[in-house]
């Protein structure tokens, strides 16, 4: 029977279960509340939201749960050297995408005023609202931000894909370290070496991170049931973060087509690709990914690739077109059983107690 540990005490949650945040409008207030109200930690991926939306979001979450929750941002919202895009670059980048837009009968995008949210402005909004937990990926926030979190008693939770990244986060004074193995769905959130050189599996990464840092560690990547959570605890982690298992539930913001492909997927049938965003992420393979992988003009840097690919995946979701759908999935997809986060939490808690 699970009692409590250093991390569950610190987070003030009952069970060592973290619902991983999802960017790109796939998180929902309902999912966060369901998990937090059941005794885990719900998380909302807010990296594409403007500051005012982040403030509203935090108020909305507080309206539906009195329990702790996390708000997640991306420390780096653009690849080095690509903070701006000239009109000439825009035209050049659009060119290889044109056949895809034509295939879906979509009008070409217009030159944008901005194509990403400013992290500093997002953080200002977050600090003003003081959520219980600030979780982040793709880097370490500045010292001043971490200091302000301490002052406001906002717990910080940073993600590492390697032991060196974990040590960097630890030395910066981050409160909780997420060790995320290469099995994980979504992006490979490396921030020191290229993502392709940061592909350590959860089983190898977690105990090495536990040995290297004094902070409590959360394990993520390929964990979809209580056996995985127990294994993570046995490796020295003090909680497990599940992404794909919650994404498959009705409370998440994804499409029914995506849910269906998650349930139909064999766990080994995922690929790492930069095709949809310009950063490496794990998906169920489809034709768009194969064509991008075969094309020398792709991938463009992040977020330029996602700026041009987003309309394609949105149209694909509306048209139930699997060729252009971005079906993120972790390697644990083959274990999925639950279609409701309420039922999933119930099962995880029951199985953790036996
Ligand atoms: C569709 C999708 C979007 C994600 N977006 C984010 C994000 O914005 N920020 C983040 O920290 N993690 C993100 N993740 C990672 C999850 O929060 C979680 O750590 C990961 O899914 C765990 O691995 P699993 O899918 O094998 O359970 C995302 C994962 C998925 C599947």
Short mmCIF file of C-alpha atoms and ligand atoms in Angstrom, two decimals:
data_model
loop_
_atom_site.label_atom_id
_atom_site.label_comp_id
_atom_site.label_asym_id
_atom_site.label_seq_id
_atom_site.Cartn_x
_atom_site.Cartn_y
_atom_site.Cartn_z
CA UNK A 1 0.00 0.00 0.00
CA UNK A 2 1.49 3.38 -0.99
CA UNK A 3 1.75 5.73 2.01
CA UNK A 4 3.63 8.90 1.10
CA UNK A 5 7.15 9.97 0.25
CA UNK A 6 9.27 13.11 0.13
CA UNK A 7 7.79 14.18 -3.20
CA UNK A 8 4.11 13.50 -2.49
CA UNK A 9 4.57 15.42 0.79
CA UNK A 10 6.29 18.32 -1.01
CA UNK A 11 3.60 18.46 -3.72
CA UNK A 12 0.83 17.82 -1.19
CA UNK A 13 -0.68 15.03 -3.31
CA UNK A 14 -1.94 11.62 -2.19
CA UNK A 15 -0.52 9.37 -4.90
CA UNK A 16 2.77 9.37 -6.84
CA UNK A 17 0.94 9.96 -10.12
CA UNK A 18 1.60 12.96 -12.35
CA UNK A 19 -0.47 13.61 -15.47
CA UNK A 20 2.03 14.86 -18.06
CA UNK A 21 1.24 18.24 -19.63
CA UNK A 22 0.32 18.39 -23.33
CA UNK A 23 1.11 21.41 -25.48
CA UNK A 24 -0.72 22.42 -28.65
CA UNK A 25 -4.22 22.67 -27.11
CA UNK A 26 -4.25 19.00 -26.11
CA UNK A 27 -4.39 19.75 -22.36
CA UNK A 28 -7.77 20.57 -20.84
CA UNK A 29 -8.94 22.06 -17.55
CA UNK A 30 -11.20 19.02 -17.13
CA UNK A 31 -8.27 16.59 -17.38
CA UNK A 32 -6.18 18.58 -14.89
CA UNK A 33 -9.09 18.75 -12.43
CA UNK A 34 -9.94 15.04 -12.79
CA UNK A 35 -6.37 13.98 -11.96
CA UNK A 36 -5.77 16.54 -9.21
CA UNK A 37 -9.14 15.86 -7.57
CA UNK A 38 -8.36 12.12 -7.59
CA UNK A 39 -5.14 12.69 -5.62
CA UNK A 40 -2.55 12.96 -8.41
CA UNK A 41 -1.01 16.08 -9.95
CA UNK A 42 -2.76 17.37 -13.07
CA UNK A 43 -0.67 19.47 -15.47
CA UNK A 44 -1.59 21.89 -18.26
CA UNK A 45 0.76 22.49 -21.20
CA UNK A 46 0.51 26.25 -21.86
CA UNK A 47 3.49 26.94 -24.14
CA UNK A 48 1.40 28.25 -27.05
CA UNK A 49 -0.83 30.45 -24.89
CA UNK A 50 -0.40 34.23 -24.71
CA UNK A 51 0.08 35.69 -21.21
CA UNK A 52 -3.55 36.84 -20.76
CA UNK A 53 -4.79 33.34 -21.64
CA UNK A 54 -2.42 31.83 -19.08
CA UNK A 55 -3.93 34.04 -16.39
CA UNK A 56 -7.48 33.04 -17.37
CA UNK A 57 -6.46 29.39 -17.52
CA UNK A 58 -5.10 29.40 -13.97
CA UNK A 59 -8.30 31.04 -12.69
CA UNK A 60 -10.36 28.41 -14.54
CA UNK A 61 -8.36 25.55 -13.04
CA UNK A 62 -8.71 27.05 -9.55
CA UNK A 63 -12.48 27.16 -10.08
CA UNK A 64 -12.62 23.38 -10.51
CA UNK A 65 -10.00 22.07 -8.13
CA UNK A 66 -8.69 23.09 -4.74
CA UNK A 67 -5.81 20.62 -5.15
CA UNK A 68 -2.29 21.27 -6.48
CA UNK A 69 -1.70 21.39 -10.25
CA UNK A 70 1.16 22.33 -12.59
CA UNK A 71 1.40 24.84 -15.42
CA UNK A 72 3.96 23.90 -18.06
CA UNK A 73 5.97 26.18 -20.37
CA UNK A 74 8.81 25.70 -22.84
CA UNK A 75 11.91 27.65 -21.78
CA UNK A 76 13.04 27.97 -25.38
CA UNK A 77 10.22 28.81 -27.77
CA UNK A 78 12.42 28.97 -30.88
CA UNK A 79 15.61 27.30 -32.09
CA UNK A 80 18.80 29.34 -31.80
CA UNK A 81 19.04 31.89 -34.61
CA UNK A 82 15.37 31.61 -35.63
CA UNK A 83 13.65 34.21 -33.45
CA UNK A 84 12.69 36.14 -36.57
CA UNK A 85 11.62 35.29 -40.11
CA UNK A 86 11.89 37.83 -42.96
CA UNK A 87 9.24 37.99 -45.70
CA UNK A 88 11.77 36.54 -48.16
CA UNK A 89 12.50 33.63 -45.81
CA UNK A 90 8.76 33.11 -45.32
CA UNK A 91 8.25 32.73 -49.08
CA UNK A 92 11.20 30.36 -49.32
CA UNK A 93 10.03 28.18 -46.39
CA UNK A 94 6.47 28.06 -47.76
CA UNK A 95 7.54 26.65 -51.13
CA UNK A 96 8.02 22.94 -50.19
CA UNK A 97 4.76 23.01 -48.20
CA UNK A 98 2.65 24.22 -51.15
CA UNK A 99 1.88 20.73 -52.58
CA UNK A 100 0.56 19.68 -49.13
CA UNK A 101 -1.68 22.76 -48.88
CA UNK A 102 -2.92 22.13 -52.43
CA UNK A 103 -3.69 18.51 -51.61
CA UNK A 104 -5.92 19.60 -48.71
CA UNK A 105 -7.43 22.54 -50.65
CA UNK A 106 -6.08 24.99 -48.10
CA UNK A 107 -5.14 28.61 -48.76
CA UNK A 108 -1.47 29.37 -48.08
CA UNK A 109 -0.69 31.09 -44.77
CA UNK A 110 0.08 34.83 -44.73
CA UNK A 111 3.31 36.30 -43.43
CA UNK A 112 2.78 36.38 -39.63
CA UNK A 113 3.48 39.29 -37.28
CA UNK A 114 4.63 36.82 -34.64
CA UNK A 115 4.94 33.07 -34.78
CA UNK A 116 5.63 32.10 -31.16
CA UNK A 117 4.90 33.37 -27.65
CA UNK A 118 7.58 35.14 -25.67
CA UNK A 119 8.64 32.93 -22.74
CA UNK A 120 9.51 35.87 -20.43
CA UNK A 121 6.02 37.39 -20.88
CA UNK A 122 4.41 34.00 -20.28
CA UNK A 123 6.43 33.60 -17.07
CA UNK A 124 5.39 37.06 -15.85
CA UNK A 125 1.74 36.00 -16.19
CA UNK A 126 2.44 32.71 -14.44
CA UNK A 127 4.28 34.40 -11.56
CA UNK A 128 1.45 36.87 -11.13
CA UNK A 129 -1.02 34.00 -10.73
CA UNK A 130 1.27 31.81 -8.54
CA UNK A 131 0.15 28.31 -9.53
CA UNK A 132 1.28 25.60 -7.06
CA UNK A 133 3.79 24.11 -9.56
CA UNK A 134 5.68 25.56 -12.55
CA UNK A 135 6.92 22.74 -14.77
CA UNK A 136 9.13 23.40 -17.77
CA UNK A 137 11.06 21.70 -20.56
CA UNK A 138 13.76 22.61 -23.10
CA UNK A 139 16.04 24.42 -20.69
CA UNK A 140 16.49 26.10 -17.32
CA UNK A 141 14.76 29.43 -16.55
CA UNK A 142 16.96 32.36 -15.48
CA UNK A 143 18.12 32.60 -11.90
CA UNK A 144 15.79 35.58 -11.30
CA UNK A 145 12.75 33.54 -12.34
CA UNK A 146 13.70 30.59 -10.12
CA UNK A 147 14.31 32.99 -7.22
CA UNK A 148 10.90 34.57 -7.69
CA UNK A 149 9.29 31.11 -7.72
CA UNK A 150 10.99 30.34 -4.37
CA UNK A 151 9.80 33.66 -2.94
CA UNK A 152 6.24 32.97 -4.08
CA UNK A 153 6.43 29.31 -2.96
CA UNK A 154 5.81 28.03 -6.49
CA UNK A 155 7.47 24.62 -6.77
CA UNK A 156 9.66 24.23 -9.87
CA UNK A 157 9.79 21.00 -11.89
CA UNK A 158 12.33 20.74 -14.72
CA UNK A 159 12.81 17.99 -17.29
CA UNK A 160 16.06 16.16 -18.07
CA UNK A 161 16.77 13.70 -20.88
CA UNK A 162 20.34 13.01 -19.67
CA UNK A 163 22.16 12.85 -16.34
CA UNK A 164 24.12 16.02 -17.23
CA UNK A 165 20.88 17.94 -17.82
CA UNK A 166 19.55 16.69 -14.47
CA UNK A 167 22.70 17.94 -12.72
CA UNK A 168 22.37 21.34 -14.44
CA UNK A 169 18.75 21.64 -13.26
CA UNK A 170 19.75 20.50 -9.78
CA UNK A 171 22.65 22.99 -9.54
CA UNK A 172 20.27 25.80 -10.59
CA UNK A 173 18.12 24.97 -7.56
CA UNK A 174 15.10 23.48 -9.37
CA UNK A 175 12.93 21.71 -6.74
CA UNK A 176 11.95 18.53 -8.62
CA UNK A 177 13.66 16.77 -11.53
CA UNK A 178 11.74 14.88 -14.22
CA UNK A 179 13.85 12.14 -15.82
CA UNK A 180 12.23 11.46 -19.16
CA UNK A 181 13.27 8.41 -21.13
CA UNK A 182 13.23 8.06 -24.88
CA UNK A 183 10.08 5.89 -24.80
CA UNK A 184 8.04 9.01 -24.00
CA UNK A 185 5.35 10.43 -26.27
CA UNK A 186 5.69 14.03 -27.41
CA UNK A 187 8.95 15.93 -27.83
CA UNK A 188 12.42 14.82 -26.83
CA UNK A 189 13.00 17.82 -24.58
CA UNK A 190 16.82 17.81 -24.66
CA UNK A 191 18.52 21.16 -24.05
CA UNK A 192 22.25 20.42 -23.93
CA UNK A 193 23.06 17.95 -26.69
CA UNK A 194 21.01 17.46 -29.88
CA UNK A 195 17.88 15.40 -29.20
CA UNK A 196 19.24 12.59 -31.41
CA UNK A 197 22.14 12.26 -28.95
CA UNK A 198 19.87 12.29 -25.89
CA UNK A 199 18.01 9.02 -26.38
CA UNK A 200 18.43 7.18 -23.08
CA UNK A 201 15.68 4.77 -22.04
CA UNK A 202 13.69 5.29 -18.81
CA UNK A 203 15.04 2.15 -17.09
CA UNK A 204 18.66 3.30 -17.53
CA UNK A 205 18.10 7.05 -17.04
CA UNK A 206 16.02 7.15 -13.85
CA UNK A 207 18.39 5.41 -11.39
CA UNK A 208 21.38 7.36 -12.75
CA UNK A 209 19.52 10.65 -12.22
CA UNK A 210 18.43 9.51 -8.76
CA UNK A 211 22.09 8.85 -7.90
CA UNK A 212 23.25 12.16 -9.35
CA UNK A 213 20.88 14.70 -7.76
CA UNK A 214 19.59 15.26 -4.21
CA UNK A 215 16.16 16.47 -5.36
CA UNK A 216 13.17 14.12 -5.70
CA UNK A 217 12.94 12.58 -9.17
CA UNK A 218 9.88 11.81 -11.31
CA UNK A 219 10.16 9.10 -13.97
CA UNK A 220 8.50 9.46 -17.38
CA UNK A 221 8.52 7.54 -20.63
CA UNK A 222 6.62 4.38 -21.47
CA UNK A 223 4.71 4.19 -18.16
CA UNK A 224 1.04 3.43 -18.75
CA UNK A 225 -0.10 1.33 -15.78
CA UNK A 226 0.60 0.68 -12.08
CA UNK A 227 3.32 -1.86 -12.91
CA UNK A 228 5.25 0.97 -14.55
CA UNK A 229 4.69 3.26 -11.57
CA UNK A 230 5.89 0.55 -9.15
CA UNK A 231 8.94 -0.02 -11.35
CA UNK A 232 9.69 3.72 -11.33
CA UNK A 233 9.47 3.76 -7.51
CA UNK A 234 11.75 0.71 -7.34
CA UNK A 235 14.32 2.62 -9.41
CA UNK A 236 14.33 5.41 -6.82
CA UNK A 237 11.89 7.82 -8.48
CA UNK A 238 9.30 9.24 -6.11
CA UNK A 239 6.51 9.51 -8.69
CA UNK A 240 5.75 8.63 -12.29
CA UNK A 241 4.52 10.97 -15.02
CA UNK A 242 2.12 9.41 -17.53
CA UNK A 243 1.39 11.15 -20.80
CA UNK A 244 0.06 8.86 -23.52
CA UNK A 245 -2.27 7.00 -21.10
CA UNK A 246 -4.01 10.30 -20.20
CA UNK A 247 -3.93 11.62 -23.77
CA UNK A 248 -6.01 8.60 -24.82
CA UNK A 249 -8.76 9.54 -22.32
CA UNK A 250 -11.93 11.44 -23.25
CA UNK A 251 -10.97 14.33 -20.94
CA UNK A 252 -7.91 15.23 -23.05
CA UNK A 253 -8.14 17.72 -25.91
CA UNK A 254 -7.17 15.37 -28.70
CA UNK A 255 -9.33 14.13 -31.58
CA UNK A 256 -11.26 10.86 -31.63
CA UNK A 257 -9.16 9.85 -34.64
CA UNK A 258 -5.99 10.24 -32.55
CA UNK A 259 -7.52 8.28 -29.64
CA UNK A 260 -8.56 5.53 -32.01
CA UNK A 261 -5.06 5.24 -33.47
CA UNK A 262 -3.56 5.18 -29.94
CA UNK A 263 -5.78 2.24 -29.00
CA UNK A 264 -5.09 0.45 -32.29
CA UNK A 265 -1.35 1.00 -32.06
CA UNK A 266 1.14 -1.70 -31.30
CA UNK A 267 3.65 -0.33 -28.80
CA UNK A 268 6.60 -0.79 -31.14
CA UNK A 269 4.92 1.18 -33.91
CA UNK A 270 6.16 4.70 -33.13
CA UNK A 271 8.84 6.86 -34.74
CA UNK A 272 10.93 9.85 -33.71
CA UNK A 273 10.67 12.63 -36.28
CA UNK A 274 11.07 16.41 -36.66
CA UNK A 275 8.41 16.54 -39.40
CA UNK A 276 5.59 18.26 -37.53
CA UNK A 277 7.42 20.91 -35.50
CA UNK A 278 11.12 20.97 -36.36
CA UNK A 279 11.95 19.40 -32.98
CA UNK A 280 12.25 15.66 -32.46
CA UNK A 281 9.05 14.03 -31.18
CA UNK A 282 7.54 10.55 -31.02
CA UNK A 283 4.54 9.74 -33.25
CA UNK A 284 2.58 6.94 -34.80
CA UNK A 285 4.07 7.01 -38.32
CA UNK A 286 2.04 8.27 -41.30
CA UNK A 287 2.56 9.40 -44.89
CA UNK A 288 3.29 13.05 -44.07
CA UNK A 289 6.16 11.94 -41.80
CA UNK A 290 7.55 9.57 -44.46
CA UNK A 291 7.38 12.27 -47.15
CA UNK A 292 9.04 14.89 -44.91
CA UNK A 293 11.76 12.45 -43.88
CA UNK A 294 12.48 11.78 -47.55
CA UNK A 295 12.56 15.48 -48.51
CA UNK A 296 15.87 17.34 -48.25
CA UNK A 297 14.12 20.71 -47.62
CA UNK A 298 12.71 19.45 -44.31
CA UNK A 299 12.79 19.82 -41.40
CA UNK A 300 12.84 23.58 -40.97
CA UNK A 301 13.86 24.85 -37.52
CA UNK A 302 11.36 25.08 -34.65
CA UNK A 303 8.83 26.75 -34.65
CA UNK A 304 8.96 27.51 -38.38
CA UNK A 305 8.21 23.90 -39.33
CA UNK A 306 5.21 23.89 -36.94
CA UNK A 307 3.99 27.27 -38.22
CA UNK A 308 3.60 25.74 -41.70
CA UNK A 309 2.58 22.22 -40.59
CA UNK A 310 -0.09 23.31 -38.07
CA UNK A 311 -2.79 24.25 -40.64
CA UNK A 312 -2.24 20.87 -42.32
CA UNK A 313 -2.73 18.91 -39.11
CA UNK A 314 -5.73 21.01 -38.08
CA UNK A 315 -7.41 20.42 -41.45
CA UNK A 316 -6.51 16.74 -41.22
CA UNK A 317 -8.17 16.44 -37.79
CA UNK A 318 -11.33 18.14 -39.15
CA UNK A 319 -11.38 15.95 -42.27
CA UNK A 320 -10.45 12.73 -40.39
CA UNK A 321 -7.46 12.50 -42.73
CA UNK A 322 -4.74 10.29 -41.24
CA UNK A 323 -2.09 11.27 -43.82
CA UNK A 324 -1.54 14.71 -42.24
CA UNK A 325 -2.65 14.02 -38.63
CA UNK A 326 -0.05 14.38 -35.90
CA UNK A 327 -0.65 11.33 -33.74
CA UNK A 328 1.80 11.72 -30.89
CA UNK A 329 2.31 8.48 -28.94
CA UNK A 330 4.72 6.97 -26.46
CA UNK A 331 5.98 3.40 -26.63
CA UNK A 332 3.55 2.41 -23.85
CA UNK A 333 0.55 2.90 -26.17
CA UNK A 334 0.16 -0.86 -26.52
CA UNK A 335 -0.80 -1.01 -22.81
CA UNK A 336 -3.74 1.40 -23.04
CA UNK A 337 -7.05 0.22 -21.55
CA UNK A 338 -8.87 3.24 -20.18
CA UNK A 339 -10.89 5.83 -22.08
CA UNK A 340 -11.68 7.97 -19.04
CA UNK A 341 -9.10 9.69 -16.83
CA UNK A 342 -11.39 9.17 -13.85
CA UNK A 343 -11.37 5.38 -14.47
CA UNK A 344 -7.63 5.39 -15.21
CA UNK A 345 -6.86 7.12 -11.90
CA UNK A 346 -9.18 4.73 -10.07
CA UNK A 347 -7.43 1.69 -11.59
CA UNK A 348 -3.91 3.05 -10.96
CA UNK A 349 -4.73 3.80 -7.32
CA UNK A 350 -6.32 0.36 -6.77
CA UNK A 351 -3.41 -1.45 -8.43
CA UNK A 352 -0.84 0.62 -6.51
CA UNK A 353 -2.39 -0.59 -3.28
CA UNK A 354 -1.92 -4.29 -4.06
C1 LIG B 1 0.83 14.96 -27.36
C2 LIG B 1 1.85 15.24 -26.29
C3 LIG B 1 2.18 16.54 -26.00
C4 LIG B 1 3.11 16.82 -24.99
N1 LIG B 1 3.41 18.12 -24.70
C5 LIG B 1 4.24 18.39 -23.67
C6 LIG B 1 4.50 19.74 -23.28
O1 LIG B 1 4.03 20.71 -23.88
N2 LIG B 1 5.32 19.93 -22.22
C7 LIG B 1 5.88 18.89 -21.51
O2 LIG B 1 6.58 19.13 -20.54
N3 LIG B 1 5.66 17.61 -21.88
C8 LIG B 1 4.85 17.34 -22.92
N4 LIG B 1 4.61 16.04 -23.27
C9 LIG B 1 5.25 14.94 -22.50
C10 LIG B 1 4.28 14.39 -21.45
O3 LIG B 1 3.92 15.39 -20.54
C11 LIG B 1 4.90 13.19 -20.70
O4 LIG B 1 6.09 13.55 -20.04
C12 LIG B 1 5.19 12.03 -21.64
O5 LIG B 1 4.10 11.82 -22.50
C13 LIG B 1 5.45 10.78 -20.81
O6 LIG B 1 5.70 9.68 -21.63
P1 LIG B 1 4.54 8.63 -22.08
O7 LIG B 1 3.79 9.31 -23.18
O8 LIG B 1 5.31 7.47 -22.55
O9 LIG B 1 3.68 8.37 -20.88
C14 LIG B 1 3.72 15.74 -24.28
C15 LIG B 1 3.39 14.43 -24.60
C16 LIG B 1 2.46 14.16 -25.59
C17 LIG B 1 2.09 12.72 -25.87
#
